[in-house]
PDB file of C-alpha atoms in Angstrom:
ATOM      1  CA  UNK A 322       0.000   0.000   0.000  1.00  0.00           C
ATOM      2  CA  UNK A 323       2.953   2.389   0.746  1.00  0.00           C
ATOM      3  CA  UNK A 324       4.219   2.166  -2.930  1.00  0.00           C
ATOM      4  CA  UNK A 325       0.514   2.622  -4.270  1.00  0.00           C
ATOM      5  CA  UNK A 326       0.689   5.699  -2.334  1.00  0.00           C
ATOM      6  CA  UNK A 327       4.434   7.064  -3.134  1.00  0.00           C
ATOM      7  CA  UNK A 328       3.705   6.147  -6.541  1.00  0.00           C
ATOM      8  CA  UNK A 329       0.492   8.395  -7.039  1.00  0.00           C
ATOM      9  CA  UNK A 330       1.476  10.938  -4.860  1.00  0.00           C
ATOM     10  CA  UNK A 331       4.319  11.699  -7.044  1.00  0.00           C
ATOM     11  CA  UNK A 332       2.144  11.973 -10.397  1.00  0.00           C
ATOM     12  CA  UNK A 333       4.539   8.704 -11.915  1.00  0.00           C
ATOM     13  CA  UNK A 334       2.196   6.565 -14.405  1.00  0.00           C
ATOM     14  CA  UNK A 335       0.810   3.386 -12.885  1.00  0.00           C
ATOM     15  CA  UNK A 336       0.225   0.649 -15.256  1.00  0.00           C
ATOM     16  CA  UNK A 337      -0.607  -3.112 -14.039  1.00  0.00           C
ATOM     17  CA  UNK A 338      -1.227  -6.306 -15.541  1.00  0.00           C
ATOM     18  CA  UNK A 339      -3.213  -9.276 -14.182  1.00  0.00           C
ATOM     19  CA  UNK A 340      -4.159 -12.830 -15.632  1.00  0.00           C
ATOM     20  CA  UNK A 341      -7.883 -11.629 -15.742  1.00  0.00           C
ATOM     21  CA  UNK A 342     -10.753  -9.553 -15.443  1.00  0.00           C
ATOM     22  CA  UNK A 343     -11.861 -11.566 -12.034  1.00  0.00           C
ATOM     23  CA  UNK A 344      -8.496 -10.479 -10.835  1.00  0.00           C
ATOM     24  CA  UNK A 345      -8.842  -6.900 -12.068  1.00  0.00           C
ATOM     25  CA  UNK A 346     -12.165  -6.661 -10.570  1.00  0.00           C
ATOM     26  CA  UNK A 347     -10.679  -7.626  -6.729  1.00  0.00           C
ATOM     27  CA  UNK A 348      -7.859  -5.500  -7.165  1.00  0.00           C
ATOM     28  CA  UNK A 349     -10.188  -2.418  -8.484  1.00  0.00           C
ATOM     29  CA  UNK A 350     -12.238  -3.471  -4.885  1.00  0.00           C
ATOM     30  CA  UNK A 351      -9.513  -3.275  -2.805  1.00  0.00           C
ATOM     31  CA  UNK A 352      -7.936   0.240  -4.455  1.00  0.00           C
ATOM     32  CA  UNK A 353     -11.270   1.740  -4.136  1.00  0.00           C
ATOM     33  CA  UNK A 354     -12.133   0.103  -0.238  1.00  0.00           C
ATOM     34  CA  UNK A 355      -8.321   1.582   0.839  1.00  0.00           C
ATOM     35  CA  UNK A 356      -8.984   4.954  -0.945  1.00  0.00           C
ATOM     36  CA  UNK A 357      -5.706   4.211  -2.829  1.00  0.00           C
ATOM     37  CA  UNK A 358      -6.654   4.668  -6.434  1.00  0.00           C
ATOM     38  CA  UNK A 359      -9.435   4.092  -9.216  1.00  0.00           C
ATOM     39  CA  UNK A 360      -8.837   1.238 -11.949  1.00  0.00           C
ATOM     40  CA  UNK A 361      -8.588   3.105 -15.361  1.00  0.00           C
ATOM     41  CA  UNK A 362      -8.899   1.388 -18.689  1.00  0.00           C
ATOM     42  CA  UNK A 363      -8.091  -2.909 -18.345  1.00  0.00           C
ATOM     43  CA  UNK A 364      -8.346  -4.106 -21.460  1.00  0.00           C
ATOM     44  CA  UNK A 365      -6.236  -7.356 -23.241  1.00  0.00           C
ATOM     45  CA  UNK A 366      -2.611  -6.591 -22.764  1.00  0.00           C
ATOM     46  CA  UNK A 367      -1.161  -6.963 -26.640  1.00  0.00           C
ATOM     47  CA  UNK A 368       2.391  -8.284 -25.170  1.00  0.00           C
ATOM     48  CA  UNK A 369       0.837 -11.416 -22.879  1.00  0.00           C
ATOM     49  CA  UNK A 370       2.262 -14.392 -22.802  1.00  0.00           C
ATOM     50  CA  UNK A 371       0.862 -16.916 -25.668  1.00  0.00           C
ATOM     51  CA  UNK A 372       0.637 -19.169 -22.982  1.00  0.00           C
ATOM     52  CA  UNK A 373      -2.875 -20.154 -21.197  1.00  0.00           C
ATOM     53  CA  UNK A 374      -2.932 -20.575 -17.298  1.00  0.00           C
ATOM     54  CA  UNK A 375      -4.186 -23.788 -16.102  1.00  0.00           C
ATOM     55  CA  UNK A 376      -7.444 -22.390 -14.538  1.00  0.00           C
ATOM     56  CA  UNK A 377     -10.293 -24.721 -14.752  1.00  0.00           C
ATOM     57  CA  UNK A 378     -11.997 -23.145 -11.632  1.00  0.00           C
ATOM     58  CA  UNK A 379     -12.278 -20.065 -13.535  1.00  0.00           C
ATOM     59  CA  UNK A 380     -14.148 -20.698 -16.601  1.00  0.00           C
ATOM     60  CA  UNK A 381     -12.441 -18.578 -19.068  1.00  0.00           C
ATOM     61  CA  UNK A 382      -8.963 -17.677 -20.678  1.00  0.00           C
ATOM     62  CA  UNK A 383      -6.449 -16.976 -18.170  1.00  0.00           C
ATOM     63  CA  UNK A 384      -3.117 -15.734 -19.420  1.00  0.00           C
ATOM     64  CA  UNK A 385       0.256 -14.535 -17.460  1.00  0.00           C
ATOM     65  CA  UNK A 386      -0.079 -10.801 -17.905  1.00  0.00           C
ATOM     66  CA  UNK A 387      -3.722 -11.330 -19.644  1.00  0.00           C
ATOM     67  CA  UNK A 388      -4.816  -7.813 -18.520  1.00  0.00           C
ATOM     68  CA  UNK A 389      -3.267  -4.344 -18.182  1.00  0.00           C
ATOM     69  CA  UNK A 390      -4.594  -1.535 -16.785  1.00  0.00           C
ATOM     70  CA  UNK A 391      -4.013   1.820 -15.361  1.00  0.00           C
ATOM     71  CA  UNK A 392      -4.628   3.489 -12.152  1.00  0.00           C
ATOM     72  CA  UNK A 393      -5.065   6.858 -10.952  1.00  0.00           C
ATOM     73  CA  UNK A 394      -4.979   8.259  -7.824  1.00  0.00           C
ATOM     74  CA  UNK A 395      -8.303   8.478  -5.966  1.00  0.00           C
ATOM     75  CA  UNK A 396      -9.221  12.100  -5.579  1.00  0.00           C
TER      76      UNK A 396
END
């Protein structure tokens, strides 16, 4: 949480990836519950491994560095 904060407070870019949008959507929960930051923008990162995850439990694709995103600070 400390580098979430240093990071923002400075005005430095914050860009993230994930394996998916489940993830994205727990992580956009928690920045918002902590008043850290607001999820920007996840969409299919264009550099993610070609790779699937072995995720069965999940139900859909599930790729190392599947998602990117941004996020901005919270005010």
């Amino acid at each position: 949480m400390r580098t979430i904060k240093q990071i923002l407070a400075k005005g430095i870019p914050l860009f993230v990836t994930d394996y998916c949008y489940e993830a994205v959507a727990h992580t956009k929960k928690t920045l918002q519950e902590f008043k850290l930051g607001i999820v920007r923008e996840a969409k299919c990162n264009p550099f993610h491994s070609p790779f699937r995850l072995p995720a069965p439990e999940l139900e859909h694709p599930c790729f190392s560095n599947g998602i990117v995103f941004s996020v901005q600070n919270y005010t």
